[in-house]
Amino acid sequence: MQTYRWCINTRDRVGMVLDVLRVLSQEGANIITMEVAPGVINVKFTGVDVGGVLRLEKNLRSLPDVYRLREIEVLPHEERERQLKAVLDSVSEGIIAVDKRGMITTLNPVGEQILQVNRERAIGRHLSEVVPADLPMLRILETGQGYNNKEIILTTKRGRSHYITTGRAIKDERGETVGAVAALKDMSEVRELVFSLTRPPAITFSDIIYASEAMARVVEMAKMVARGNSTILIRGESGTGKELFARAIHAAGPRRRKPFVALNCAALPDALVESELFGYEEGAFTGARRGGKQGLFELAHQGTIFLDEIGELSPHLQVKLLRVLQENKVRRVGGREEIPVDVRVIAATNRNLEEMVRKGDFREELYYRLNVIPLYIPPLRERLEDLPALVENCLQKFNRVLKKRVKRVHPRVLERFRQHTWPGNVRELENVLERAMNLVEGEVIRPEHIIIEDLSAPGSGHQEISGASLKELKEQLEREVIARMLAKYGAARPAARALGISHTALLRKIEKYQLRKLLET
């Protein structure tokens, strides 16, 4: 028989609902649900034929204090359920709810996809029967306490996947836990969201300034290999723009909408490089963050990781990196779980890796894994025809930064630039021009504004020593020597080796003398 939904407007008085129920029962109506509010009775019923419906309507209208009776499409609670379902079906997270026994009561479409189950088959079953994993939401039923952003690994028909979940207790009016609800989101989507909110404007090949044939060939090669997923090894002296090329390759490739993360392998001690690359579990070491930490390989999932100064990795880390490249899985420090990662690796170095392999300082297997596509960026002294374009680009950049209006450099300045060997390459050129633009008052940079320090010359960059104490003189000399080594090697670890001190000791001195800028790539 047909199902009817009626809205009855009445006076709010004692016994009104009982009067309505009496009329409905006299016609044998099967009441499915009834909602009562002050002055309104909504009822959904069936089991009455057409004649009985007409009599019901007549008898209800004749009741004292019944003002109006009309048929409605849905009851208020049904409308709320429809709205809630529309919301649940439209959110990007998987939503799953259970009652106090752990039986599934709600599962939205995204939840179906995540758990790889059919909603109709899942509802009414215990969560543990549907999800073969220890979901933290079941503990909410015991403790009544929710949780935020817990990382979990789920194994489904599609394999193992990494998710982040937040759960809350469902409580009744007495505050007792009667169920739980949890939201699940794919960790790769979380990373992509964070990346989209925090990423700087993408660097493209149009940001690489050049005019020489040598650089044109390198750029064309980089554009070709950007379309693939193979590992790239970028070679070149410090300051030639290796990270610039890495970012441009990422921006031109199929992973451009995914994260790009970078690490200078020479800038940190081994233990920190390991935890940065691979992450760590809670309690892995003293000072480990509660809940652990994702490593850069996890953060770069489906994107690109750039490993600068790859030649500075210790043998231990070379082995771990080789395993990641071979198996596409990472294991956090202190962890047992192997987490799948899909990452394109771009490495860079200014060292002779072939010589390091021959000496046993760099693993041969790792060398071949990294050197699938070699790119060599020539030093500035071998492409002096790029100087005018690079100078023009620097003027535009520093005009914006320094609020200047410098239009050009004097021809004699350009001639001096052509005679210089540029051991620091483009980074050194930028340094010289930024210094000059701070000194110039007009629109033209002249020879007197140019200060080029020859770091290879003994006593270069000396400071006035009159009146200085012995301690101050020693610090001046120490700062000068450290600056010279950093400019020569481009990284702290090889500079420390050349100076005969520990990497950590050199990092402390770099901070003391404010030389961190010399380590920027």
Coordinates of C-alpha atoms in Angstrom, one line a residue:
M1 CA 0.0 0.0 0.0
Q2 CA 1.0 3.6 -0.4
T3 CA 3.0 5.5 2.2
Y4 CA 1.6 8.8 3.3
R5 CA 3.3 11.8 5.1
W6 CA 1.1 14.4 6.8
C7 CA 1.8 17.6 8.6
I8 CA -1.0 18.4 11.2
N9 CA -1.0 21.9 12.7
T10 CA -2.7 22.0 16.1
R11 CA -3.0 23.9 19.3
D12 CA -0.3 23.0 21.8
R13 CA -2.2 21.2 24.5
V14 CA -2.1 18.1 26.7
G15 CA -3.6 15.1 25.0
M16 CA -3.4 16.4 21.5
V17 CA -1.0 13.7 20.3
L18 CA -3.1 11.0 22.0
D19 CA -6.2 12.2 20.1
V20 CA -4.4 12.0 16.8
L21 CA -3.1 8.5 17.5
R22 CA -6.6 7.3 18.5
V23 CA -8.0 8.4 15.1
L24 CA -5.1 6.8 13.2
S25 CA -5.5 3.5 15.1
Q26 CA -9.2 3.4 14.4
E27 CA -8.4 3.1 10.7
G28 CA -5.7 0.5 11.3
A29 CA -2.9 2.9 10.1
N30 CA 0.6 1.4 10.4
I31 CA 2.6 4.4 11.9
I32 CA 6.2 4.3 10.6
T33 CA 7.4 7.4 12.3
M34 CA 6.0 10.4 14.1
E35 CA 7.7 13.7 14.9
V36 CA 6.1 16.1 17.5
A37 CA 6.9 19.7 18.1
P38 CA 4.9 22.5 19.8
G39 CA 1.9 23.0 17.5
V40 CA 3.0 20.5 14.9
I41 CA 2.6 16.7 14.5
N42 CA 4.3 15.1 11.5
V43 CA 3.4 11.5 10.8
K44 CA 4.4 8.9 8.3
F45 CA 2.1 5.9 7.9
T46 CA 0.9 3.1 5.6
G47 CA -1.6 0.2 5.7
V48 CA -4.7 2.3 4.8
D49 CA -6.7 2.1 1.5
V50 CA -8.0 5.2 -0.4
G51 CA -11.3 5.1 1.4
G52 CA -9.6 4.9 4.8
V53 CA -7.4 7.8 3.9
L54 CA -10.4 10.0 3.1
R55 CA -12.0 9.0 6.4
L56 CA -8.8 9.7 8.3
E57 CA -8.5 13.2 6.8
K58 CA -12.1 14.0 7.7
N59 CA -11.9 12.7 11.3
L60 CA -8.6 14.4 12.0
R61 CA -9.8 17.7 10.7
S62 CA -12.9 17.4 12.9
L63 CA -10.7 17.0 16.0
P64 CA -10.8 20.0 18.4
D65 CA -7.8 22.3 18.1
V66 CA -6.7 20.9 14.7
Y67 CA -6.1 23.9 12.5
R68 CA -4.7 22.5 9.3
L69 CA -3.8 19.2 7.7
R70 CA -1.6 18.8 4.5
E71 CA 0.4 16.2 2.7
I72 CA 4.2 16.7 2.6
E73 CA 6.9 15.1 0.6
V74 CA 9.3 14.4 3.4
L75 CA 9.3 14.6 7.2
P76 CA 11.7 17.1 8.8
H77 CA 14.1 14.4 10.0
E78 CA 14.1 12.9 6.5
E79 CA 15.1 16.2 5.0
R80 CA 17.9 16.5 7.6
E81 CA 19.1 13.0 6.7
R82 CA 19.1 14.0 3.0
Q83 CA 21.1 17.1 3.7
L84 CA 23.5 15.2 5.9
K85 CA 23.9 12.5 3.2
A86 CA 24.6 15.2 0.5
V87 CA 27.2 16.7 2.8
L88 CA 28.9 13.3 3.5
D89 CA 28.8 12.3 -0.2
S90 CA 30.4 15.6 -1.3
V91 CA 33.4 15.8 1.2
S92 CA 36.8 14.7 0.0
E93 CA 37.5 12.7 3.1
G94 CA 36.3 9.2 3.8
I95 CA 33.7 9.2 6.6
I96 CA 32.9 6.2 8.7
A97 CA 30.7 6.0 11.8
V98 CA 30.1 3.1 14.2
D99 CA 27.6 2.5 17.1
K100 CA 28.7 1.7 20.6
R101 CA 29.1 -2.0 19.6
G102 CA 31.5 -1.1 16.8
M103 CA 28.9 -1.8 14.1
I104 CA 29.2 0.4 11.0
T105 CA 26.3 2.8 10.7
T106 CA 27.6 5.3 8.1
L107 CA 30.0 5.1 5.2
N108 CA 30.3 7.7 2.5
P109 CA 31.5 7.1 -1.1
V110 CA 35.1 8.2 -0.5
G111 CA 35.1 5.8 2.5
E112 CA 34.0 3.0 0.2
Q113 CA 36.9 3.8 -2.1
I114 CA 39.5 3.9 0.7
L115 CA 38.3 0.7 2.3
Q116 CA 37.5 -1.0 -1.0
V117 CA 34.1 -2.2 0.3
N118 CA 30.5 -1.8 -0.7
R119 CA 28.5 0.5 1.5
E120 CA 25.4 -1.7 1.6
R121 CA 27.4 -4.7 2.6
A122 CA 29.5 -2.8 5.1
I123 CA 26.7 -1.1 7.1
G124 CA 25.5 -3.3 10.0
R125 CA 28.8 -5.3 10.2
H126 CA 31.5 -4.9 12.8
L127 CA 34.3 -2.6 11.8
S128 CA 36.9 -5.2 12.4
E129 CA 35.2 -7.5 9.8
V130 CA 35.4 -4.8 7.1
V131 CA 38.8 -3.2 7.9
P132 CA 41.7 -5.6 8.5
A133 CA 43.6 -3.1 10.6
D134 CA 43.6 -1.7 14.1
L135 CA 41.8 1.5 13.4
P136 CA 42.2 3.9 16.4
M137 CA 38.5 4.8 16.2
L138 CA 37.5 1.6 18.0
R139 CA 39.5 2.8 21.1
I140 CA 37.2 5.8 21.2
L141 CA 34.4 3.5 22.3
E142 CA 36.5 2.4 25.3
T143 CA 38.0 5.7 26.3
G144 CA 35.5 8.3 25.0
Q145 CA 38.4 10.4 23.8
G146 CA 38.9 11.5 20.2
Y147 CA 42.2 12.0 18.4
N148 CA 43.7 14.3 15.7
N149 CA 45.7 13.5 12.6
K150 CA 47.0 10.0 13.3
E151 CA 48.9 8.3 10.6
I152 CA 47.8 4.8 9.7
I153 CA 48.7 2.1 7.1
L154 CA 45.7 0.3 5.5
T155 CA 46.0 -2.9 3.5
T156 CA 43.1 -3.4 1.0
K157 CA 42.6 -5.0 -2.3
R158 CA 44.8 -2.3 -3.9
G159 CA 47.7 -2.9 -1.5
R160 CA 49.1 -0.9 1.3
S161 CA 48.2 2.8 1.5
H162 CA 49.1 5.6 3.8
Y163 CA 46.3 7.7 5.4
I164 CA 45.8 10.3 8.1
T165 CA 42.7 10.0 10.3
T166 CA 40.9 12.2 12.9
G167 CA 38.2 10.7 15.2
R168 CA 35.5 11.9 17.6
A169 CA 33.2 10.3 20.1
I170 CA 29.4 10.4 19.5
K171 CA 27.8 11.1 22.9
D172 CA 24.2 11.1 24.1
E173 CA 22.5 13.8 26.2
R174 CA 24.0 12.3 29.4
G175 CA 27.5 12.5 28.0
E176 CA 27.9 8.8 27.5
T177 CA 29.7 7.5 24.4
V178 CA 27.2 5.8 22.0
G179 CA 29.4 5.6 19.0
A180 CA 32.4 7.1 17.1
V181 CA 33.0 8.8 13.8
A182 CA 36.3 9.1 11.9
A183 CA 37.5 10.9 8.8
L184 CA 40.2 9.4 6.6
K185 CA 42.3 11.2 4.0
D186 CA 45.0 9.9 1.7
M187 CA 48.4 11.2 2.9
S188 CA 49.4 12.1 -0.7
E189 CA 46.4 14.4 -0.9
V190 CA 47.4 16.0 2.5
R191 CA 50.9 16.6 1.2
E192 CA 49.5 18.1 -2.1
L193 CA 47.3 20.4 -0.1
V194 CA 50.1 21.6 2.1
F195 CA 52.4 22.0 -1.0
S196 CA 49.8 24.0 -2.9
L197 CA 49.4 26.4 0.0
T198 CA 53.1 26.9 0.8
R199 CA 54.9 26.5 -2.5
P200 CA 56.6 29.5 -4.0
P201 CA 56.0 30.5 -7.7
A202 CA 57.4 27.7 -9.9
I203 CA 60.8 28.3 -11.5
T204 CA 60.7 27.4 -15.2
F205 CA 63.3 27.3 -18.0
S206 CA 62.4 30.9 -18.9
D207 CA 64.0 31.8 -15.5
I208 CA 67.4 30.5 -16.7
I209 CA 69.3 33.4 -18.2
Y210 CA 71.7 32.6 -21.0
A211 CA 72.8 33.6 -24.5
S212 CA 75.6 31.1 -25.1
E213 CA 75.4 28.1 -27.3
A214 CA 76.8 26.0 -24.5
M215 CA 74.0 26.8 -22.1
A216 CA 71.4 26.5 -24.9
R217 CA 72.4 22.9 -25.4
V218 CA 72.2 22.2 -21.7
V219 CA 68.7 23.8 -21.5
E220 CA 67.5 21.8 -24.5
M221 CA 68.7 18.6 -23.0
A222 CA 67.1 19.4 -19.7
K223 CA 63.8 20.2 -21.4
M224 CA 63.9 16.8 -23.2
V225 CA 64.6 14.8 -20.0
A226 CA 62.1 16.7 -18.0
R227 CA 59.3 14.8 -19.7
G228 CA 60.4 11.5 -18.2
N229 CA 60.9 10.0 -14.7
S230 CA 64.5 8.8 -14.8
T231 CA 67.0 9.9 -12.2
I232 CA 69.1 13.0 -13.2
L233 CA 72.6 13.9 -12.0
I234 CA 73.5 17.5 -12.4
R235 CA 77.2 18.3 -12.4
G236 CA 78.7 21.8 -12.1
E237 CA 80.8 24.1 -9.9
S238 CA 79.3 25.8 -6.9
G239 CA 77.2 28.8 -8.0
T240 CA 76.3 27.6 -11.5
G241 CA 72.6 27.2 -10.8
K242 CA 72.2 23.4 -10.3
E243 CA 69.1 23.8 -8.1
L244 CA 67.6 26.3 -10.6
F245 CA 67.8 23.6 -13.3
A246 CA 66.4 21.0 -10.9
R247 CA 63.3 23.2 -10.2
A248 CA 62.9 24.0 -13.9
I249 CA 63.0 20.3 -14.8
H250 CA 60.4 19.5 -12.1
A251 CA 58.1 22.4 -13.3
A252 CA 58.3 21.1 -16.9
G253 CA 57.6 17.5 -16.1
P254 CA 54.6 15.3 -15.4
R255 CA 55.0 15.8 -11.6
R256 CA 54.8 19.6 -11.7
R257 CA 51.6 19.7 -9.7
K258 CA 53.2 17.6 -6.9
P259 CA 55.8 18.6 -4.3
F260 CA 59.4 19.6 -5.0
V261 CA 61.6 19.2 -1.9
A262 CA 65.3 19.9 -1.6
L263 CA 68.1 19.0 0.8
N264 CA 71.7 20.0 0.8
C265 CA 73.4 16.8 2.0
A266 CA 76.5 18.8 3.1
A267 CA 74.7 21.3 5.3
L268 CA 73.8 19.0 8.1
P269 CA 75.5 16.3 10.2
D270 CA 74.9 12.7 9.2
A271 CA 72.3 11.9 11.8
L272 CA 70.2 14.9 10.9
V273 CA 70.5 14.2 7.1
E274 CA 69.2 10.6 7.9
S275 CA 66.2 11.8 9.9
E276 CA 65.4 14.6 7.3
L277 CA 65.5 12.2 4.4
F278 CA 63.8 9.1 5.9
G279 CA 61.8 10.5 8.9
Y280 CA 61.7 8.9 12.3
E281 CA 59.2 7.2 14.6
E282 CA 58.3 8.4 18.0
G283 CA 60.9 7.6 20.6
A284 CA 63.6 6.8 17.9
F285 CA 66.1 9.0 19.7
T286 CA 66.3 11.6 22.4
G287 CA 64.4 14.7 21.4
A288 CA 62.3 12.9 18.7
R289 CA 59.0 14.6 18.1
R290 CA 55.9 13.0 19.6
G291 CA 54.2 11.0 16.9
G292 CA 57.3 10.8 14.8
K293 CA 58.0 12.8 11.7
Q294 CA 57.7 12.2 7.9
G295 CA 60.9 12.3 5.9
L296 CA 61.5 14.3 2.8
F297 CA 61.0 11.2 0.6
E298 CA 57.5 10.8 2.1
L299 CA 56.8 14.5 1.7
A300 CA 57.9 14.3 -2.0
H301 CA 55.6 11.4 -2.8
Q302 CA 54.6 11.6 -6.4
G303 CA 56.8 14.6 -6.8
T304 CA 60.5 15.3 -7.0
I305 CA 63.3 15.3 -4.4
F306 CA 66.5 17.3 -5.1
L307 CA 69.6 16.1 -3.3
D308 CA 72.3 18.7 -3.6
E309 CA 76.0 17.9 -2.7
I310 CA 75.2 14.2 -3.1
G311 CA 78.9 13.4 -3.0
E312 CA 79.0 14.4 0.7
L313 CA 76.7 11.5 1.9
S314 CA 78.4 9.1 4.3
P315 CA 78.7 5.4 3.3
H316 CA 75.9 4.5 5.7
L317 CA 73.5 7.0 4.1
Q318 CA 74.6 5.9 0.6
V319 CA 73.5 2.4 1.4
K320 CA 70.1 3.6 2.6
L321 CA 69.6 5.9 -0.4
L322 CA 70.5 3.1 -2.8
R323 CA 67.9 0.8 -1.1
V324 CA 65.2 3.5 -1.6
L325 CA 66.1 3.9 -5.3
Q326 CA 66.0 0.1 -5.8
E327 CA 62.8 -0.7 -3.9
N328 CA 60.9 2.6 -3.9
K329 CA 60.3 2.2 -0.2
V330 CA 61.5 4.0 2.9
R331 CA 61.9 2.9 6.5
R332 CA 61.9 5.6 9.1
V333 CA 64.6 5.8 11.7
G334 CA 63.5 3.5 14.6
G335 CA 60.6 2.1 12.5
R336 CA 59.8 -1.3 11.1
E337 CA 57.2 -0.3 8.5
E338 CA 58.3 0.0 4.9
I339 CA 56.4 2.9 3.3
P340 CA 56.0 3.0 -0.5
V341 CA 57.2 6.1 -2.2
D342 CA 56.9 7.3 -5.8
V343 CA 59.6 10.0 -6.2
R344 CA 61.7 11.3 -9.0
V345 CA 65.3 11.9 -7.8
I346 CA 67.5 14.7 -9.1
A347 CA 70.9 14.8 -7.5
A348 CA 73.7 17.4 -7.9
T349 CA 77.4 17.6 -7.1
N350 CA 80.5 19.7 -7.7
R351 CA 82.7 16.7 -7.0
N352 CA 84.3 14.1 -9.2
L353 CA 82.2 11.1 -8.4
E354 CA 84.1 8.9 -10.8
E355 CA 87.3 9.5 -8.8
M356 CA 85.4 8.9 -5.6
V357 CA 84.1 5.6 -6.9
R358 CA 87.7 4.5 -7.8
K359 CA 88.9 5.5 -4.3
G360 CA 85.9 3.6 -2.7
D361 CA 84.4 6.8 -1.2
F362 CA 81.2 6.5 -3.2
R363 CA 79.3 3.3 -3.9
E364 CA 79.4 2.3 -7.6
E365 CA 75.9 0.9 -7.5
L366 CA 74.6 4.3 -6.3
Y367 CA 76.6 6.2 -8.9
Y368 CA 74.9 4.2 -11.7
R369 CA 71.5 4.6 -10.1
L370 CA 72.0 8.4 -10.0
N371 CA 73.8 9.0 -13.2
V372 CA 71.1 7.7 -15.6
I373 CA 70.8 11.2 -17.2
P374 CA 73.9 13.3 -16.7
L375 CA 73.7 17.1 -17.1
Y376 CA 76.7 19.3 -17.0
I377 CA 76.4 23.1 -16.4
P378 CA 79.5 24.9 -17.6
P379 CA 81.1 27.5 -15.3
L380 CA 80.6 31.2 -16.1
R381 CA 84.2 31.6 -17.2
E382 CA 83.5 29.2 -20.1
R383 CA 80.4 31.1 -21.3
L384 CA 81.3 34.8 -20.9
E385 CA 78.8 35.7 -23.7
D386 CA 76.1 35.1 -21.0
L387 CA 77.4 38.1 -19.0
P388 CA 75.3 40.9 -20.5
A389 CA 72.0 39.0 -20.1
L390 CA 72.9 37.9 -16.5
V391 CA 73.9 41.5 -15.6
E392 CA 70.6 42.9 -17.0
N393 CA 68.7 40.3 -15.0
C394 CA 70.5 41.2 -11.8
L395 CA 69.9 44.9 -12.3
Q396 CA 66.1 44.2 -12.7
K397 CA 66.1 42.0 -9.6
F398 CA 68.1 44.3 -7.3
N399 CA 66.2 47.4 -8.5
R400 CA 63.1 45.7 -7.1
V401 CA 64.7 44.6 -3.9
L402 CA 66.7 47.8 -3.1
K403 CA 64.2 50.3 -4.6
K404 CA 66.8 51.6 -7.0
R405 CA 66.6 52.8 -10.6
V406 CA 69.9 51.6 -12.1
K407 CA 69.6 51.3 -15.8
R408 CA 73.0 49.8 -17.0
V409 CA 76.6 49.1 -16.2
H410 CA 79.4 51.1 -17.8
P411 CA 81.2 49.3 -20.7
R412 CA 84.4 49.3 -18.7
V413 CA 82.6 47.3 -15.9
L414 CA 81.5 44.7 -18.5
E415 CA 85.0 44.5 -19.8
R416 CA 86.4 43.9 -16.3
F417 CA 83.8 41.2 -15.8
R418 CA 85.0 39.5 -18.9
Q419 CA 88.6 39.4 -17.6
H420 CA 87.6 37.9 -14.2
T421 CA 87.6 34.1 -13.8
W422 CA 84.5 34.0 -11.6
P423 CA 85.4 31.1 -9.3
G424 CA 82.0 31.6 -7.6
N425 CA 80.2 31.7 -10.9
V426 CA 76.7 33.3 -11.2
R427 CA 76.4 33.5 -7.4
E428 CA 79.6 35.6 -7.2
L429 CA 78.3 37.9 -10.0
E430 CA 75.1 38.5 -8.1
N431 CA 77.1 39.3 -5.0
V432 CA 79.3 41.8 -6.8
L433 CA 76.4 43.5 -8.5
E434 CA 74.3 43.7 -5.3
R435 CA 77.2 45.3 -3.5
A436 CA 77.7 47.8 -6.4
M437 CA 74.0 48.7 -6.4
N438 CA 74.2 49.6 -2.7
L439 CA 77.0 52.0 -3.5
V440 CA 75.7 53.6 -6.6
E441 CA 73.7 56.8 -6.4
G442 CA 72.8 57.4 -10.1
E443 CA 71.6 55.2 -13.0
V444 CA 74.9 53.8 -14.1
I445 CA 77.2 51.4 -12.3
R446 CA 80.8 52.5 -12.9
P447 CA 84.2 50.8 -12.3
E448 CA 84.6 52.6 -8.9
H449 CA 81.4 50.8 -7.7
I450 CA 82.8 47.4 -8.4
I451 CA 84.6 45.5 -5.6
I452 CA 85.7 42.0 -6.6
E453 CA 87.5 40.1 -3.9
D454 CA 90.2 37.6 -5.1
L455 CA 89.8 34.9 -2.6
S456 CA 92.7 33.0 -4.0
A457 CA 95.2 35.9 -3.3
P458 CA 97.1 35.8 0.0
G459 CA 95.8 38.4 2.4
S460 CA 92.9 39.3 0.2
G461 CA 90.0 41.0 1.9
H462 CA 92.1 42.0 4.9
Q463 CA 90.7 44.5 7.4
E464 CA 92.3 47.4 9.1
I465 CA 94.2 46.0 12.1
S466 CA 95.2 49.3 13.8
G467 CA 94.1 49.1 17.4
A468 CA 92.8 45.6 17.1
S469 CA 93.5 43.0 19.9
L470 CA 95.3 39.7 19.2
K471 CA 92.0 37.9 19.7
E472 CA 90.2 40.2 17.2
L473 CA 93.0 39.7 14.6
K474 CA 92.8 35.9 15.1
E475 CA 89.0 36.0 14.5
Q476 CA 89.5 38.2 11.4
L477 CA 91.9 35.8 10.0
E478 CA 89.8 32.8 10.9
R479 CA 86.7 34.3 9.3
E480 CA 88.7 35.1 6.1
V481 CA 90.0 31.6 5.8
I482 CA 86.6 30.0 6.4
A483 CA 85.0 32.3 3.8
R484 CA 87.7 31.4 1.3
M485 CA 87.2 27.7 1.8
L486 CA 83.4 28.0 1.6
A487 CA 83.7 29.9 -1.6
K488 CA 86.1 27.3 -3.0
Y489 CA 84.1 24.2 -2.0
G490 CA 80.6 25.5 -1.9
A491 CA 79.6 23.3 1.0
A492 CA 80.5 23.0 4.7
R493 CA 81.5 19.3 4.8
P494 CA 84.4 19.4 2.2
A495 CA 85.4 22.8 3.6
A496 CA 85.7 21.3 7.1
R497 CA 87.7 18.4 5.6
A498 CA 90.1 20.9 4.0
L499 CA 90.4 22.9 7.2
G500 CA 91.0 19.8 9.3
I501 CA 88.1 20.4 11.7
S502 CA 84.9 18.6 12.3
H503 CA 81.8 19.4 10.3
T504 CA 79.9 20.4 13.4
A505 CA 82.7 22.7 14.5
L506 CA 82.7 24.5 11.2
L507 CA 78.9 24.9 11.3
R508 CA 79.3 26.7 14.7
K509 CA 81.9 29.0 13.2
I510 CA 79.8 29.7 10.2
E511 CA 77.0 30.9 12.5
K512 CA 79.5 32.8 14.7
Y513 CA 80.9 34.8 11.7
Q514 CA 77.5 35.0 9.9
L515 CA 78.7 33.2 6.8
R516 CA 75.5 31.2 6.2
K517 CA 74.9 33.1 3.0
L518 CA 78.0 31.6 1.4
L519 CA 76.3 28.1 1.6
E520 CA 73.2 29.2 -0.4
T521 CA 72.9 27.4 -3.7

